[in-house]
Coordinates of C-alpha atoms in Angstrom, one line a residue:
X35 CA 117.2 89.3 144.8
X36 CA 116.8 92.7 143.3
X37 CA 119.8 94.0 141.3
X38 CA 121.4 97.3 142.4
X39 CA 120.2 100.3 140.4
X40 CA 123.7 100.9 139.0
X41 CA 123.9 97.3 137.7
X42 CA 120.5 97.7 136.0
X43 CA 121.6 100.9 134.3
X44 CA 124.8 99.3 133.1
X45 CA 122.8 96.4 131.7
X46 CA 120.4 98.8 129.9
X47 CA 123.3 100.8 128.6
X48 CA 124.9 97.6 127.3
X49 CA 121.7 96.5 125.6
X50 CA 121.3 100.0 124.0
X51 CA 124.9 99.8 122.8
X52 CA 124.4 96.4 121.4
X53 CA 121.2 97.6 119.6
X54 CA 123.0 100.6 118.2
X55 CA 125.8 98.3 117.0
X56 CA 123.3 96.0 115.4
X57 CA 121.6 98.9 113.7
X58 CA 125.0 100.1 112.4
X59 CA 125.7 96.6 111.0
X60 CA 122.3 96.6 109.4
X61 CA 122.8 100.0 107.8
X62 CA 126.2 98.9 106.5
X63 CA 124.7 95.7 105.1
X64 CA 121.9 97.7 103.4
X65 CA 124.5 100.2 102.0
X66 CA 126.6 97.3 100.6
X67 CA 123.7 95.5 98.9
X68 CA 122.8 96.7 95.4
X69 CA 121.1 93.5 94.1
X70 CA 117.3 93.9 94.5
X71 CA 116.6 90.2 95.5
X72 CA 119.4 90.2 98.1
X73 CA 118.1 93.5 99.5
X74 CA 114.6 92.2 99.7
X75 CA 115.8 89.1 101.4
X76 CA 117.7 91.2 103.9
X77 CA 114.6 93.3 104.5
X78 CA 112.2 90.3 104.9
X79 CA 114.7 88.7 107.3
X80 CA 114.8 91.9 109.4
X81 CA 111.0 92.1 109.5
X82 CA 110.7 88.5 110.6
X83 CA 113.4 89.0 113.3
X84 CA 111.1 91.4 115.1
X85 CA 107.7 89.8 114.4
X86 CA 106.5 86.4 113.5
X87 CA 103.9 87.1 110.7
X88 CA 102.1 84.3 108.8
X89 CA 102.6 86.0 105.5
X90 CA 104.4 88.9 103.8
X91 CA 104.4 90.7 100.5
X92 CA 106.8 93.5 99.4
X93 CA 105.5 95.5 96.5
X94 CA 107.3 98.1 94.5
X95 CA 106.0 100.6 92.0
X96 CA 106.7 100.0 88.3
X97 CA 108.5 102.6 86.3
X98 CA 105.3 104.2 85.1
X99 CA 104.0 104.5 88.7
X100 CA 100.6 103.0 87.7
X101 CA 101.0 99.6 89.3
X102 CA 102.6 97.7 92.2
X103 CA 104.8 94.8 91.3
X104 CA 105.1 92.0 93.9
X105 CA 108.8 91.6 94.3
X106 CA 108.9 89.4 97.4
X107 CA 106.2 87.0 98.8
X108 CA 106.1 84.6 101.7
X109 CA 102.8 82.8 102.3
X110 CA 101.7 80.2 104.9
X111 CA 102.6 76.5 104.1
X112 CA 99.2 75.6 102.7
X113 CA 99.5 78.4 100.1
X114 CA 103.1 77.9 99.0
X115 CA 102.0 76.5 95.7
X116 CA 100.7 79.9 94.5
X117 CA 103.7 82.0 95.6
X118 CA 105.2 81.6 92.1
X119 CA 102.0 82.9 90.6
X120 CA 102.0 86.0 92.7
X121 CA 105.7 86.7 92.3
X122 CA 106.1 89.7 89.9
X123 CA 102.2 90.0 89.8
X124 CA 101.1 93.4 88.8
X125 CA 98.6 95.0 91.2
X126 CA 96.7 97.9 89.6
X127 CA 96.5 100.9 91.9
X128 CA 92.7 100.8 92.2
X129 CA 91.0 103.5 94.4
X130 CA 89.6 100.9 96.9
X131 CA 92.7 98.8 97.2
X132 CA 94.5 98.9 100.5
X133 CA 97.9 99.5 98.8
X134 CA 96.5 102.5 96.9
X135 CA 95.1 104.0 100.1
X136 CA 98.3 103.4 102.0
X137 CA 100.4 105.1 99.3
X138 CA 98.0 108.0 98.7
X139 CA 97.6 108.8 102.4
X140 CA 101.3 108.0 103.1
X141 CA 100.5 106.1 106.3
X142 CA 100.2 102.6 107.6
X143 CA 96.8 100.9 107.4
X144 CA 95.5 98.0 109.5
X145 CA 92.7 95.8 108.2
X146 CA 90.6 93.5 110.4
X147 CA 87.4 91.5 110.1
X148 CA 85.6 94.6 111.4
X149 CA 86.7 97.0 108.6
X150 CA 87.6 94.7 105.7
X151 CA 84.3 95.6 103.9
X152 CA 85.8 99.1 103.4
X153 CA 88.3 97.5 101.0
X154 CA 86.2 95.7 98.4
X155 CA 87.9 93.9 95.5
X156 CA 91.4 92.4 95.6
X157 CA 92.0 93.3 99.2
X158 CA 88.9 91.7 100.6
X159 CA 89.4 88.6 98.3
X160 CA 92.9 88.0 99.6
X161 CA 91.9 88.7 103.2
X162 CA 89.2 86.0 103.0
X163 CA 91.0 83.4 100.8
X164 CA 94.1 83.5 102.9
X165 CA 92.1 83.3 106.1
X166 CA 93.6 86.5 107.7
X167 CA 92.7 87.8 111.1
X168 CA 94.7 91.1 110.7
X169 CA 96.6 92.6 107.8
X170 CA 98.9 95.6 108.0
X171 CA 100.0 97.7 105.0
X172 CA 103.0 100.0 105.5
X173 CA 104.4 102.5 103.0
X174 CA 108.0 102.4 101.8
X175 CA 109.4 105.9 101.7
X176 CA 112.4 107.3 99.7
X177 CA 112.7 110.8 101.0
X178 CA 109.1 112.1 100.8
X179 CA 108.0 109.7 97.9
X180 CA 106.3 106.4 98.5
X181 CA 107.9 103.8 96.3
X182 CA 106.0 100.7 97.4
X183 CA 104.3 98.9 100.3
X184 CA 105.0 96.1 102.8
X185 CA 102.0 93.9 103.5
X186 CA 102.1 91.5 106.5
X187 CA 99.3 89.4 107.9
X188 CA 98.4 87.1 110.7
X189 CA 95.9 84.3 110.6
X190 CA 95.5 84.0 114.3
X191 CA 96.6 87.2 116.1
X192 CA 95.9 90.9 116.0
X193 CA 98.7 93.2 114.7
X194 CA 98.8 95.9 117.3
X195 CA 99.9 99.5 116.9
X196 CA 103.3 98.9 118.5
X197 CA 104.0 96.0 116.1
X198 CA 103.0 98.2 113.1
X199 CA 105.2 101.0 114.4
X200 CA 108.2 98.6 114.7
X201 CA 107.6 97.4 111.2
X202 CA 107.5 101.0 109.9
X203 CA 110.8 101.7 111.7
X204 CA 112.4 98.7 110.0
X205 CA 111.1 99.6 106.5
X206 CA 112.4 103.2 106.9
X207 CA 116.0 102.0 106.8
X208 CA 115.5 100.4 103.3
X209 CA 113.7 103.1 101.2
X210 CA 116.7 104.9 99.6
X211 CA 118.7 101.7 98.9
X212 CA 115.6 100.0 97.4
X213 CA 115.3 102.9 95.0
X214 CA 118.9 102.5 94.0
X215 CA 118.5 98.7 93.7
X216 CA 115.4 99.1 91.5
X217 CA 117.3 101.4 89.2
X218 CA 120.3 99.1 89.2
X219 CA 118.0 96.1 88.4
X220 CA 116.4 98.1 85.6
X221 CA 119.7 99.1 84.0
X222 CA 121.0 95.5 84.3
X223 CA 117.8 94.2 82.7
X224 CA 118.2 96.6 79.8
X225 CA 121.9 95.6 79.4
X226 CA 120.9 91.9 79.5
X227 CA 118.2 92.4 77.0
X228 CA 120.7 94.1 74.6
X229 CA 123.3 91.4 75.1
X230 CA 120.7 88.7 74.5
X231 CA 118.9 90.5 71.6
X232 CA 121.3 89.0 69.0
X233 CA 120.7 85.5 70.2
X234 CA 116.9 85.9 70.4
X235 CA 116.9 87.6 67.0
X236 CA 118.7 84.6 65.5
X237 CA 116.2 82.2 67.0
X238 CA 113.4 84.4 65.9
X239 CA 114.6 84.5 62.3
X240 CA 114.9 80.7 62.3
X241 CA 111.2 80.5 63.3
X242 CA 110.2 83.1 60.7
X243 CA 111.7 81.0 58.0
X244 CA 109.4 78.1 58.9
X245 CA 106.2 80.2 58.7
X246 CA 107.4 82.2 55.7
X247 CA 105.0 80.4 53.3
X248 CA 101.9 80.1 55.6
X249 CA 98.8 81.7 54.3
X250 CA 96.1 80.4 56.6
X251 CA 95.4 80.9 60.3
X252 CA 94.8 77.2 60.9
X253 CA 98.3 76.4 59.5
X254 CA 99.8 79.0 61.9
X255 CA 97.9 77.5 64.9
X256 CA 99.1 74.0 64.0
X257 CA 102.8 74.9 63.3
X258 CA 103.1 77.1 66.4
X259 CA 101.6 74.5 68.7
X260 CA 103.8 71.7 67.4
X261 CA 106.9 73.8 67.5
X262 CA 106.4 74.9 71.1
X263 CA 105.6 71.3 72.2
X264 CA 108.7 70.0 70.5
X265 CA 111.1 72.6 71.8
X266 CA 109.9 73.0 75.4
X267 CA 108.9 69.4 76.3
X268 CA 105.2 70.1 77.0
X269 CA 102.4 67.6 76.1
X270 CA 99.4 69.7 75.3
X271 CA 99.2 73.1 73.6
X272 CA 96.2 75.3 73.1
X273 CA 95.5 78.5 71.2
X274 CA 92.8 80.9 72.6
X275 CA 91.8 84.0 70.7
X276 CA 89.6 87.0 71.5
X277 CA 86.4 86.9 69.5
X278 CA 83.5 89.3 70.2
X279 CA 84.5 90.1 73.8
X280 CA 85.0 86.4 74.7
X281 CA 88.1 84.2 74.8
X282 CA 87.5 81.2 72.5
X283 CA 89.7 78.0 72.3
X284 CA 90.6 77.8 68.6
X285 CA 93.1 74.9 68.5
X286 CA 94.3 72.1 70.8
X287 CA 97.3 69.9 70.0
X288 CA 98.9 66.9 71.7
X289 CA 102.4 65.6 71.1
X290 CA 101.8 61.9 71.9
X291 CA 98.7 59.7 71.0
X292 CA 98.8 58.2 74.6
X293 CA 97.2 61.4 75.7
X294 CA 94.3 61.1 73.2
X295 CA 91.6 60.3 75.8
X296 CA 92.4 63.5 77.6
X297 CA 92.5 65.3 74.3
X298 CA 89.0 64.2 73.3
X299 CA 87.4 65.2 76.6
X300 CA 89.4 68.5 76.5
X301 CA 88.1 69.3 72.9
X302 CA 84.6 68.4 73.9
X303 CA 84.6 70.6 76.9
X304 CA 86.0 73.6 75.1
X305 CA 83.8 73.2 72.1
X306 CA 81.0 74.6 74.4
X307 CA 83.1 76.7 76.8
X308 CA 84.6 80.1 76.4
X309 CA 85.9 82.7 78.9
X310 CA 84.6 86.2 79.7
X311 CA 87.3 88.9 79.8
X312 CA 87.0 89.0 83.6
X313 CA 89.6 87.8 86.2
X314 CA 86.8 86.1 88.2
X315 CA 86.3 83.7 85.3
X316 CA 89.7 82.1 85.7
X317 CA 93.5 82.1 85.1
X318 CA 93.1 82.5 81.3
X319 CA 91.3 85.9 81.3
X320 CA 93.6 87.0 84.2
X321 CA 96.7 86.4 82.0
X322 CA 94.9 88.1 79.0
X323 CA 94.1 91.2 81.1
X324 CA 97.5 91.4 82.7
X325 CA 99.1 91.0 79.3
X326 CA 101.9 89.0 81.1
X327 CA 102.8 85.3 81.1
X328 CA 102.0 83.0 84.0
X329 CA 104.1 80.0 85.0
X330 CA 102.9 77.3 87.5
X331 CA 105.8 74.8 87.9
X332 CA 103.7 72.2 89.8
X333 CA 99.9 72.2 89.5
X334 CA 99.7 69.5 92.2
X335 CA 100.5 72.1 94.8
X336 CA 97.5 74.3 93.9
X337 CA 94.7 71.8 93.2
X338 CA 93.4 72.2 96.7
X339 CA 93.1 76.0 96.6
X340 CA 90.0 78.0 95.7
X341 CA 89.7 78.7 92.0
X342 CA 87.1 79.6 89.4
X343 CA 84.6 76.8 88.4
X344 CA 86.0 76.7 84.8
X345 CA 89.6 76.3 86.1
X346 CA 88.4 73.5 88.4
X347 CA 86.6 71.7 85.6
X348 CA 89.6 72.0 83.3
X349 CA 91.9 70.4 85.9
X350 CA 89.4 67.7 86.4
X351 CA 89.7 66.8 82.8
X352 CA 93.5 66.7 83.1
X353 CA 94.1 64.8 86.4
X354 CA 97.8 64.2 85.8
X355 CA 98.6 67.8 84.7
X356 CA 101.9 69.0 86.2
X357 CA 103.3 72.2 84.7
X358 CA 101.3 75.0 83.1
X359 CA 102.6 78.0 81.1
X360 CA 100.3 80.6 79.6
X361 CA 101.4 83.7 77.7
X362 CA 99.6 86.4 75.6
X363 CA 99.5 86.4 71.8
X364 CA 100.0 90.1 71.0
X365 CA 99.5 92.4 68.1
X366 CA 101.2 95.8 68.4
X367 CA 101.8 95.1 72.1
X368 CA 98.1 94.4 72.9
X369 CA 96.9 91.0 73.9
X370 CA 94.6 89.4 71.2
X371 CA 94.8 85.8 72.4
X372 CA 96.7 83.3 74.5
X373 CA 98.9 80.2 74.2
X374 CA 98.5 77.3 76.7
X375 CA 101.2 74.8 77.3
X376 CA 100.6 71.8 79.6
X377 CA 102.7 69.0 80.7
X378 CA 100.7 65.9 81.6
X379 CA 103.3 63.6 83.3
X380 CA 106.5 65.3 84.2
X381 CA 107.4 68.8 85.7
X382 CA 108.9 71.0 83.0
X383 CA 111.7 73.4 84.1
X384 CA 111.9 76.6 82.1
X385 CA 114.8 79.1 82.4
X386 CA 114.1 82.8 82.4
X387 CA 115.4 82.9 78.8
X388 CA 113.0 80.2 77.8
X389 CA 110.1 82.1 79.3
X390 CA 111.1 85.3 77.6
X391 CA 111.6 83.4 74.3
X392 CA 108.0 81.9 74.4
X393 CA 106.7 85.4 75.4
X394 CA 108.5 86.9 72.4
X395 CA 107.1 84.2 70.1
X396 CA 103.7 85.2 71.4
X397 CA 104.2 88.6 69.9
X398 CA 105.3 87.1 66.6
X399 CA 102.4 84.7 66.5
X400 CA 100.0 87.6 66.9
X401 CA 101.6 89.3 64.0
X402 CA 101.7 86.1 61.9
X403 CA 98.0 85.6 62.5
X404 CA 97.3 89.2 61.6
X405 CA 99.3 88.6 58.4
X406 CA 97.3 85.5 57.5
X407 CA 94.0 87.4 57.9
X408 CA 95.1 90.5 56.1
X409 CA 97.0 89.1 53.1
X410 CA 96.1 86.2 50.8
X411 CA 99.3 86.0 48.8
X412 CA 102.6 84.7 49.9
X413 CA 104.4 87.7 48.5
X414 CA 102.4 90.1 50.8
X415 CA 103.1 87.8 53.8
X416 CA 106.8 87.8 53.0
X417 CA 106.8 91.6 52.9
X418 CA 105.1 91.7 56.3
X419 CA 107.7 89.4 57.9
X420 CA 110.5 91.7 56.6
X421 CA 108.7 94.5 58.3
X422 CA 108.7 92.5 61.5
X423 CA 112.4 92.0 61.2
X424 CA 112.9 95.7 60.9
X425 CA 110.7 96.2 64.0
X426 CA 112.9 93.8 66.0
X427 CA 116.0 95.7 64.9
X428 CA 114.4 98.9 66.0
X429 CA 113.6 97.4 69.4
X430 CA 117.2 96.4 69.8
X431 CA 118.2 100.0 69.0
X432 CA 115.6 101.3 71.4
X433 CA 116.9 99.1 74.1
X434 CA 120.4 100.4 73.4
X435 CA 119.2 104.0 73.7
X436 CA 117.4 103.2 77.0
X437 CA 120.6 101.7 78.4
X438 CA 122.7 104.8 77.4
X439 CA 120.3 107.8 77.9
X440 CA 119.2 109.5 81.1
X441 CA 115.4 109.4 81.4
X442 CA 115.0 112.8 82.9
X443 CA 117.3 115.0 80.8
X444 CA 117.7 112.8 77.6
X445 CA 121.4 113.3 77.9
X446 CA 123.8 110.4 77.8
X447 CA 124.1 108.7 81.2
X448 CA 127.1 108.0 83.4
X449 CA 127.7 104.5 82.0
X450 CA 127.9 105.9 78.5
X451 CA 130.3 108.7 79.7
X452 CA 132.6 106.1 81.2
X453 CA 132.7 104.0 78.0
X454 CA 133.0 107.1 75.7
X455 CA 135.8 108.7 77.7
X456 CA 137.7 105.4 77.8
X457 CA 137.3 105.1 74.0
X458 CA 138.5 108.7 73.5
X459 CA 141.5 108.2 75.6
X460 CA 142.5 105.1 73.5
X461 CA 142.0 107.1 70.4
X462 CA 144.2 109.9 71.8
X463 CA 147.0 107.5 72.6
X464 CA 146.8 105.9 69.1
X465 CA 147.1 109.4 67.6
X466 CA 150.1 110.0 69.9
X467 CA 148.5 113.2 71.3
X468 CA 148.0 114.9 67.9
X469 CA 144.9 116.7 69.2
X470 CA 144.1 118.0 72.7
X471 CA 141.1 116.7 74.7
X472 CA 139.5 118.2 77.8
X473 CA 136.5 117.6 80.1
X474 CA 134.3 119.9 82.2
X475 CA 132.4 118.7 85.3
X476 CA 129.5 121.0 86.2
X477 CA 127.7 121.1 89.6
X478 CA 124.4 123.0 90.1
X479 CA 125.0 125.2 93.2
X480 CA 122.9 124.7 96.3
X481 CA 120.7 122.2 94.5
X482 CA 119.5 120.5 97.7
X483 CA 118.3 123.8 99.0
X484 CA 116.5 124.4 95.7
X485 CA 114.8 121.0 96.0
X486 CA 113.9 121.6 99.6
X487 CA 112.5 125.0 98.8
X488 CA 110.6 124.4 95.5
X489 CA 110.1 120.6 95.5
X490 CA 111.4 117.7 93.5
X491 CA 109.3 118.5 90.4
X492 CA 110.8 122.0 90.2
X493 CA 114.2 120.3 90.7
X494 CA 113.6 118.1 87.7
X495 CA 112.6 121.1 85.6
X496 CA 115.8 122.9 86.6
X497 CA 118.0 119.9 85.6
X498 CA 116.2 119.6 82.3
X499 CA 116.7 123.3 81.7
X500 CA 120.4 123.2 82.5
X501 CA 120.8 120.1 80.2
X502 CA 119.3 122.0 77.3
X503 CA 121.5 125.0 77.9
X504 CA 124.6 122.8 77.9
X505 CA 123.5 121.2 74.6
X506 CA 122.8 124.6 73.1
X507 CA 126.2 126.2 74.0
X508 CA 128.4 123.2 73.1
X509 CA 129.7 122.0 69.7
X510 CA 128.2 119.0 67.8
X511 CA 131.4 117.1 68.4
X512 CA 131.2 117.6 72.2
X513 CA 129.6 114.9 74.3
X514 CA 127.3 116.2 77.0
X515 CA 126.3 113.7 79.8
X516 CA 124.5 113.6 83.1
X517 CA 127.2 112.7 85.6
X518 CA 124.8 111.9 88.4
X519 CA 122.4 113.9 90.7
X520 CA 122.8 117.6 89.9
X521 CA 126.2 117.1 88.2
X522 CA 126.9 117.1 84.4
X523 CA 130.1 116.4 82.4
X524 CA 131.1 117.5 78.9
X525 CA 133.8 115.8 76.8
X526 CA 135.5 118.3 74.5
X527 CA 137.6 116.7 71.7
X528 CA 140.2 118.9 70.0
X529 CA 140.2 121.4 72.9
X530 CA 142.9 122.3 75.4
X531 CA 142.2 123.3 79.0
X532 CA 142.1 127.1 78.2
X533 CA 139.6 126.4 75.5
X534 CA 137.6 124.4 77.9
X535 CA 137.8 127.2 80.4
X536 CA 136.4 129.6 77.8
X537 CA 133.5 127.2 77.1
X538 CA 132.8 126.7 80.8
X539 CA 132.8 130.5 81.4
X540 CA 130.2 130.9 78.6
X541 CA 128.1 128.1 80.1
X542 CA 128.4 129.6 83.6
X543 CA 127.2 133.0 82.4
X544 CA 124.4 131.5 80.4
X545 CA 123.1 129.5 83.4
X546 CA 123.4 132.6 85.7
X547 CA 121.8 135.0 83.2
X548 CA 118.3 133.6 82.7
X549 CA 116.0 132.2 85.4
X550 CA 114.5 128.8 85.6
X551 CA 110.8 129.0 84.9
X552 CA 108.8 126.8 87.4
X553 CA 105.2 126.7 88.5
X554 CA 105.6 129.2 91.3
X555 CA 107.6 131.7 89.2
X556 CA 111.1 132.4 88.0
X557 CA 114.1 131.3 90.0
X558 CA 117.8 132.1 89.3
X559 CA 120.4 129.4 89.8
X560 CA 124.2 129.2 89.3
X561 CA 126.7 126.4 88.7
X562 CA 130.3 125.7 89.4
X563 CA 132.8 124.2 86.8
X564 CA 136.0 122.2 86.9
X565 CA 138.1 121.8 83.8
X566 CA 141.0 119.4 83.0
X567 CA 143.0 118.6 79.9
X568 CA 144.1 115.0 79.2
X569 CA 147.8 114.4 79.4
X570 CA 149.7 111.6 77.6
X571 CA 149.7 108.2 79.5
X572 CA 147.4 109.5 82.1
X573 CA 144.8 107.0 83.5
X574 CA 141.1 107.5 83.2
X575 CA 140.6 107.9 87.0
X576 CA 143.5 110.5 87.2
X577 CA 142.0 112.6 84.4
X578 CA 138.5 112.7 85.9
X579 CA 139.9 113.2 89.4
X580 CA 141.8 116.3 88.3
X581 CA 138.6 117.8 86.8
X582 CA 136.7 116.9 90.0
X583 CA 139.4 118.6 92.2
X584 CA 139.1 121.7 90.0
X585 CA 135.3 121.6 90.6
X586 CA 135.9 121.3 94.3
X587 CA 138.1 124.4 94.3
X588 CA 135.4 126.3 92.4
X589 CA 132.8 125.3 95.0
X590 CA 135.2 126.1 97.9
X591 CA 136.0 129.4 96.3
X592 CA 132.5 130.7 96.5
X593 CA 130.7 128.7 93.7
X594 CA 129.4 130.2 90.4
X595 CA 132.9 130.1 89.1
X596 CA 135.3 128.2 86.8
X597 CA 138.5 126.5 87.9
X598 CA 141.0 124.6 85.8
X599 CA 143.1 121.6 87.0
X600 CA 146.6 121.6 88.1
X601 CA 149.2 119.9 85.9
X602 CA 149.7 116.2 86.4
X603 CA 153.1 114.7 87.0
X604 CA 153.8 111.5 85.1
X605 CA 155.9 108.4 85.9
X606 CA 158.8 108.0 83.5

């Protein structure tokens, strides 16, 4: 029996209301998720809720914008064994690659058996190896910028336009927060690297002491192999070096004589076998070219998959192989060889710190090999190792600077400002208010309109120009930071609010006076300023809030002006 028209409309209204409610909940969940893995899990779950695809990859651009990094991958059951290998895989943005075309043209692309020949190289290889019927590549936007792609595929069905459009609608919700999560992940990684640098440095120095007297390459190969086998529970180690455009196996080492039959056949095979520096020749050259380690937890899960003839023959010699780790040996950051680590009975579990440690040792090994080739005397080698220690210290300092400086303006970042202001407040309290201290918060007026009119590149130029003017017009003791977006903040030690007001007025006039020089011509901009002086026993948040309120009054009062904060009342 047909329902009355009014009842149908009510049902449709109810469904629409439920869908809006669900979208609101989704947007709230996206907004509250700052961890990149959790956000990607939320995104993949939402994609799967609408469509049942056989496989999915979520790729995000690296910080240089030259490659896509696979941050999330889900493959059909028969390919689960290689998911770990593709996770964090670096896809170069080659002209013929479907990801590149999708990002360049800023539109979704659908690939079928009829048009796959238009995408030679990696795209066609994956299409055929993973037995796809249809593949769709959708751009991930943050504002007008493409920050990555979502790749979905079906092995049995055609992905129609409506399905692709629904996928694009889902992806649209995540772009801005993905950008925030990527930046958050990057900053956390830098902080983690700094916090772990001391521990890694200590372990590194212990290893240096063991190779301190080595003067031959063979001794280095032998000691490195045995040390890695001992520390990380592998059974077979190999050293592969680049010689005349080929990767040649220089040294193999086993930890237990029970593996000697494998060892003999292994040495025999590689006495006549080398690798071309070409990804089609196997995993070894692929790791060398990528200059990034590869970890396969369980080889048993990938033996049935297509692979190069040399990889297939190698696994045939090691029928019981379980875990494989391969990392570059580097000199000055460039791969010059590789370390193989194989377990032949049990699966080896490596933590992220273990992987990074082996990878770090790869860099040291490359340097040690270079030392052995360049210097014949122990004294010269000792001198080189001291230089390596200094380089490591410089890296720690560089990591610290990366964690505290804003990439665009080279000013201190918000995290540094928080720590520095908290420290200055503590100093102020210890000195019992002997000297005044003030802050100025600066906001570039109508910056969104500027960006919309002249573009983000011009916006970046404007922020860099303002940053330089702030540095030029402040004292050496003042601390100039980027507060976020188009906002800046200056800490002024030994300065009361009226002094801060005078500084702010000079800065305001300086910004207003001279135009910003951009590609399309000269553009004048202005800025608003809020000043506050620290009062005894005032909390950090209260102090900053008063300056922020003063800035708010400056903006409400017409912009391009300076306001000072009202006095704060203290609890007795």
